[in-house]
Amino acid sequence: MRERGPGIGAVCAVVAASLFWSSSYAVTKQVLEDVGPLSIGAIRFTLAALLLCVMVRLNRLRPARPDARQRRLLYVSGFLGITVYFVLENIGVDLSTASDASLIVATYPLMTMLLELMVFRTRMPLLRVTGVLLAAVGAFLVVRNGAQVGGSARWMGDILLLFGGLAWAGYNVLGKRASAGQNAVSVTYYQTLAGAAGFLLASLLEIGDWRMPGATASSLLVYLAVACSVGGFLLYNYGLRRMTSSVAVNILNLVPVFGVIGAVVINGESIRPAQATGGVIIIVGVALGMIERGQGATAKPGAGESGPSGTATAHAAAEAGPVPDESEVAVPTPRA
């Protein structure tokens, strides 16, 4: 049986998520002037959880509620990918720079590849490894000339952002295992619920600094909740279920490219030759990372039972390609 690569819909979904997320660093940096990093996460993901709850309730043909084991995995993945990751990101961006954050994000595919290799015993094709490394080099070229010195705290911020990559890798691997039989809206809802709960508890550390944000900060918080949280995570989860984790995260290397394009179009900034070259290298790297080489071997009966708790079976089901199951047919339009 020939292994299929990710469909065009899945690729477009992850690319669109990258477009939304590429704006989150600059937006968060601006909101940090009025709101603390933990409070930003609490407001952003509580609003997102409420919106997703309404979407789930309105979907009459939603899939069955995940069982207790699935919910635990979804909650843990949401806590890692939302609470832990965004705590580290928000504080890291506050201490460092948005440019550094974009650069460090380019190392996340490498972390996901290593974790995926350990959990799923996945063989990484040479082209995919080459594409990830090439995209990381391109991301470095894109942001290198635009990086600004953030003071003595910058390096601590960079370290926190690097640890955030480990949390994001865990989110990808656990989320993939827990998403069988669920559509993107349901998966995102349970993960966001856990992430919002974690942030609400963490935000109590900033209770002494709480104050009503201004009109601009409030509108940007709504943007972070609706576009970057609900829209970005729905699109990303949709694509993630139809491709391997390392391929999905590799596409996220487009984030710094979109950031540079936005700076040119919106802010009128000029782009340097090194940054333009880096953008081309990233696109080439992402394309290489998406190439799936066909395998002539057919799965042996019972092969899926070799991994712990059916890991191999769940992994294969998640990569089954663009053919949806019944629970996905009636998913609302916002997920596509």
XYZ file of C-alpha atoms in Angstrom:
336
model
C 0.000 0.000 0.000
C 1.352 3.374 -0.994
C 1.527 5.946 1.800
C -0.341 9.138 0.993
C 0.973 12.572 1.767
C -1.109 15.289 3.430
C -4.037 16.607 1.370
C -4.196 20.155 0.066
C -6.945 21.015 2.561
C -4.816 19.902 5.516
C -1.799 21.833 4.249
C -3.868 24.998 3.683
C -5.334 24.677 7.196
C -1.904 24.572 8.864
C -0.637 27.398 6.647
C -3.651 29.520 7.650
C -2.957 28.729 11.320
C 0.615 29.907 10.753
C -0.720 33.165 9.325
C -2.820 33.837 12.423
C -0.092 32.797 14.843
C 2.532 34.903 13.053
C 0.729 38.004 14.324
C 0.434 36.836 17.936
C 3.975 37.814 19.009
C 3.620 41.472 18.027
C 0.057 41.655 19.379
C 1.053 40.062 22.695
C 4.012 42.424 22.996
C 1.633 45.380 22.700
C -0.950 43.994 25.150
C 1.801 43.360 27.717
C 1.938 47.141 28.245
C -1.499 46.967 29.924
C -1.954 43.354 31.048
C 0.351 40.845 32.755
C 1.524 37.757 30.807
C -0.478 35.292 32.933
C -3.603 37.441 32.844
C -3.358 37.695 29.048
C -3.495 33.919 28.832
C -6.389 33.682 31.293
C -8.522 36.224 29.400
C -7.560 34.949 25.954
C -8.261 31.269 26.559
C -11.328 31.743 28.765
C -12.944 33.691 25.924
C -11.820 31.011 23.473
C -13.225 28.188 25.664
C -16.609 29.935 25.913
C -16.781 30.401 22.134
C -15.794 26.779 21.487
C -18.381 25.572 24.018
C -21.121 27.334 22.040
C -19.809 25.816 18.781
C -19.801 22.311 20.269
C -23.332 22.689 21.674
C -24.732 23.990 18.387
C -23.296 21.061 16.422
C -26.169 18.559 16.498
C -24.128 15.867 14.766
C -21.088 16.190 16.981
C -19.188 12.970 17.750
C -19.739 11.044 20.956
C -18.102 12.456 24.069
C -14.550 11.118 24.353
C -14.063 8.408 26.964
C -12.286 9.053 30.270
C -8.846 8.067 28.930
C -9.205 10.301 25.860
C -10.334 13.230 27.985
C -7.341 12.828 30.284
C -4.966 12.890 27.308
C -6.769 15.879 25.795
C -6.631 17.758 29.103
C -2.929 17.013 29.579
C -2.125 18.000 25.984
C -4.152 21.203 26.411
C -2.355 22.022 29.651
C 1.029 21.507 27.957
C 0.221 23.219 24.656
C -1.778 26.105 26.102
C -1.020 26.802 29.757
C 2.634 25.714 29.929
C 3.578 26.803 26.418
C 1.889 30.213 26.492
C 3.085 30.992 30.016
C 6.621 30.413 28.755
C 5.937 32.288 25.511
C 4.268 35.325 27.108
C 6.948 35.715 29.781
C 9.683 34.917 27.227
C 8.432 37.555 24.776
C 8.119 40.031 27.647
C 11.766 39.476 28.629
C 13.137 39.009 25.123
C 11.954 40.151 21.669
C 9.345 39.038 19.164
C 12.173 38.462 16.660
C 13.936 36.056 19.009
C 10.646 34.241 19.577
C 10.201 33.754 15.832
C 13.743 32.413 15.550
C 13.384 29.936 18.411
C 10.068 28.645 17.023
C 12.104 27.300 14.090
C 13.713 24.753 16.454
C 10.354 23.269 17.488
C 10.131 20.795 14.562
C 13.417 19.255 15.693
C 12.039 18.782 19.217
C 8.803 17.306 17.871
C 10.716 14.952 15.572
C 12.777 13.610 18.467
C 9.740 13.136 20.730
C 7.760 11.550 17.880
C 10.668 9.190 17.272
C 10.759 8.116 20.931
C 6.974 7.707 21.355
C 5.906 6.276 17.995
C 9.242 4.698 16.940
C 8.696 6.602 13.697
C 11.306 6.407 10.958
C 12.123 9.882 9.735
C 12.784 10.040 5.962
C 15.999 11.807 5.019
C 14.070 14.341 2.930
C 11.918 15.281 5.927
C 14.924 15.700 8.218
C 16.653 17.761 5.516
C 13.552 19.920 5.064
C 13.240 20.653 8.785
C 16.914 21.584 9.079
C 16.744 23.705 5.923
C 13.644 25.526 7.180
C 15.366 26.242 10.481
C 18.329 27.782 8.619
C 15.944 29.873 6.523
C 14.095 31.101 9.607
C 17.405 32.197 11.098
C 18.210 34.234 7.978
C 14.751 35.840 7.999
C 14.929 37.164 11.549
C 18.691 37.598 12.037
C 18.919 41.111 10.632
C 15.736 42.211 12.378
C 16.649 40.970 15.841
C 16.844 43.689 18.460
C 18.796 43.604 21.680
C 16.366 43.132 24.552
C 18.662 43.923 27.473
C 20.164 41.657 30.107
C 16.875 39.728 30.525
C 16.838 38.737 26.859
C 18.757 35.514 27.356
C 16.449 34.348 30.145
C 13.526 35.026 27.830
C 15.192 32.979 25.096
C 15.677 30.046 27.483
C 11.994 30.146 28.477
C 10.991 30.197 24.807
C 13.236 27.184 24.183
C 11.570 25.225 26.994
C 8.270 26.205 25.445
C 9.268 24.115 22.436
C 9.391 20.998 24.618
C 5.863 21.716 25.869
C 4.664 22.265 22.287
C 6.202 18.954 21.184
C 4.336 17.179 23.979
C 1.099 18.880 22.914
C 1.509 17.617 19.346
C 2.266 14.010 20.261
C -0.363 13.655 23.011
C -2.995 15.519 20.990
C -2.471 13.185 18.048
C -2.932 10.107 20.232
C -6.097 11.480 21.862
C -7.920 12.774 18.757
C -9.182 9.457 17.315
C -12.921 9.617 16.587
C -13.171 13.328 17.408
C -13.438 16.316 15.085
C -11.243 19.383 15.295
C -13.853 21.442 17.204
C -14.222 18.862 19.986
C -10.479 18.293 20.322
C -9.797 22.030 20.465
C -12.607 22.575 22.993
C -11.341 20.037 25.544
C -7.754 21.211 25.156
C -8.713 24.876 25.508
C -10.863 24.094 28.561
C -7.856 22.617 30.360
C -5.573 25.416 29.188
C -7.971 28.127 30.352
C -8.370 26.481 33.781
C -4.608 26.344 34.200
C -4.227 29.992 33.210
C -7.007 31.149 35.544
C -5.153 29.578 38.465
C -1.792 30.967 37.345
C -3.218 34.485 36.834
C -3.961 34.720 40.568
C -0.230 35.391 40.976
C -0.851 38.758 39.264
C -3.988 39.682 41.205
C -2.251 42.687 42.771
C -1.586 44.149 39.293
C -5.071 43.623 37.845
C -6.690 46.652 36.232
C -9.172 47.268 33.466
C -7.325 47.193 30.101
C -7.824 50.059 27.675
C -9.904 49.883 24.503
C -6.936 48.979 22.302
C -5.679 46.237 24.614
C -9.226 44.847 24.972
C -9.710 44.635 21.203
C -6.333 42.948 20.794
C -7.250 40.414 23.496
C -10.421 39.580 21.559
C -8.310 39.141 18.427
C -5.943 36.788 20.274
C -8.910 34.753 21.546
C -10.952 34.528 18.339
C -8.348 34.518 15.568
C -5.201 33.121 17.172
C -6.760 30.731 19.710
C -10.040 29.468 18.243
C -9.255 29.956 14.570
C -5.585 29.002 14.755
C -6.054 25.896 16.904
C -9.082 24.661 14.919
C -7.178 24.955 11.676
C -4.029 23.417 13.139
C -5.844 20.461 14.736
C -7.692 19.842 11.465
C -4.396 19.627 9.600
C -2.560 17.738 12.356
C -4.990 14.800 12.176
C -4.169 14.371 8.488
C -0.374 14.500 8.579
C 2.486 13.520 10.848
C 3.315 15.852 13.734
C 6.776 16.741 12.399
C 5.327 17.726 8.992
C 2.676 19.949 10.617
C 5.169 21.682 12.901
C 7.595 22.096 9.996
C 4.951 24.135 8.142
C 4.939 26.482 11.143
C 8.361 27.672 9.978
C 6.309 29.908 7.668
C 5.484 32.037 10.737
C 8.611 34.242 10.482
C 8.045 34.595 6.723
C 4.505 35.861 7.304
C 5.867 38.152 10.003
C 8.270 39.795 7.556
C 5.567 40.114 4.880
C 3.236 41.748 7.407
C 5.956 44.206 8.423
C 6.501 45.182 4.772
C 2.813 45.480 3.845
C 1.409 46.959 7.069
C 4.326 48.906 8.534
C 6.131 49.819 5.315
C 9.404 48.247 6.468
C 12.028 47.289 3.890
C 13.169 43.710 3.399
C 16.863 42.898 3.119
C 18.358 40.397 0.639
C 19.317 37.993 3.447
C 15.747 37.967 4.731
C 14.324 37.397 1.236
C 16.770 34.522 0.748
C 15.750 33.062 4.104
C 12.091 33.181 3.100
C 12.815 31.206 -0.078
C 14.859 28.643 1.892
C 12.010 28.220 4.403
C 9.490 27.562 1.627
C 11.834 24.983 0.050
C 12.408 23.369 3.440
C 8.684 23.170 4.187
C 8.054 21.625 0.753
C 10.749 18.988 1.334
C 9.368 18.255 4.794
C 5.932 17.463 3.318
C 7.197 14.891 0.816
C 6.042 11.382 1.749
C 7.933 8.558 0.069
C 5.717 5.602 -0.839
C 6.263 2.334 0.973
C 5.558 -0.968 -0.660
C 5.106 -2.892 2.549
C 1.631 -3.730 3.689
C 0.773 -3.621 7.360
C 0.769 -7.028 8.997
C -2.257 -8.190 10.956
C -1.972 -7.238 14.573
C 0.929 -4.885 13.949
C -0.984 -2.068 15.551
C -0.994 -3.921 18.861
C 2.744 -3.803 19.302
C 2.832 -0.326 20.856
C 1.707 0.573 24.352
C -2.051 1.147 24.654
C -2.539 0.820 20.899
C -0.195 3.672 20.076
C 0.651 2.329 16.630
C -3.021 1.858 15.753
C -3.978 5.354 16.874
C -1.027 6.841 15.013
C -1.947 5.029 11.796
C -5.584 6.060 12.094
C -4.616 9.685 12.598
C -2.549 9.553 9.405
C -5.227 7.818 7.326
C -5.457 10.780 4.972
C -8.215 13.079 3.797
C -11.042 10.512 3.922
C -13.268 11.680 6.812
C -15.235 9.471 9.156
C -18.900 10.097 9.937
C -18.120 12.381 12.851
C -16.187 14.739 10.615
C -18.764 15.100 7.855
C -20.985 17.469 9.826
C -18.257 19.622 11.312
C -19.142 23.354 11.129
C -17.582 25.524 8.458
C -15.185 27.434 10.803
C -12.941 24.394 11.114
C -12.112 24.218 7.385
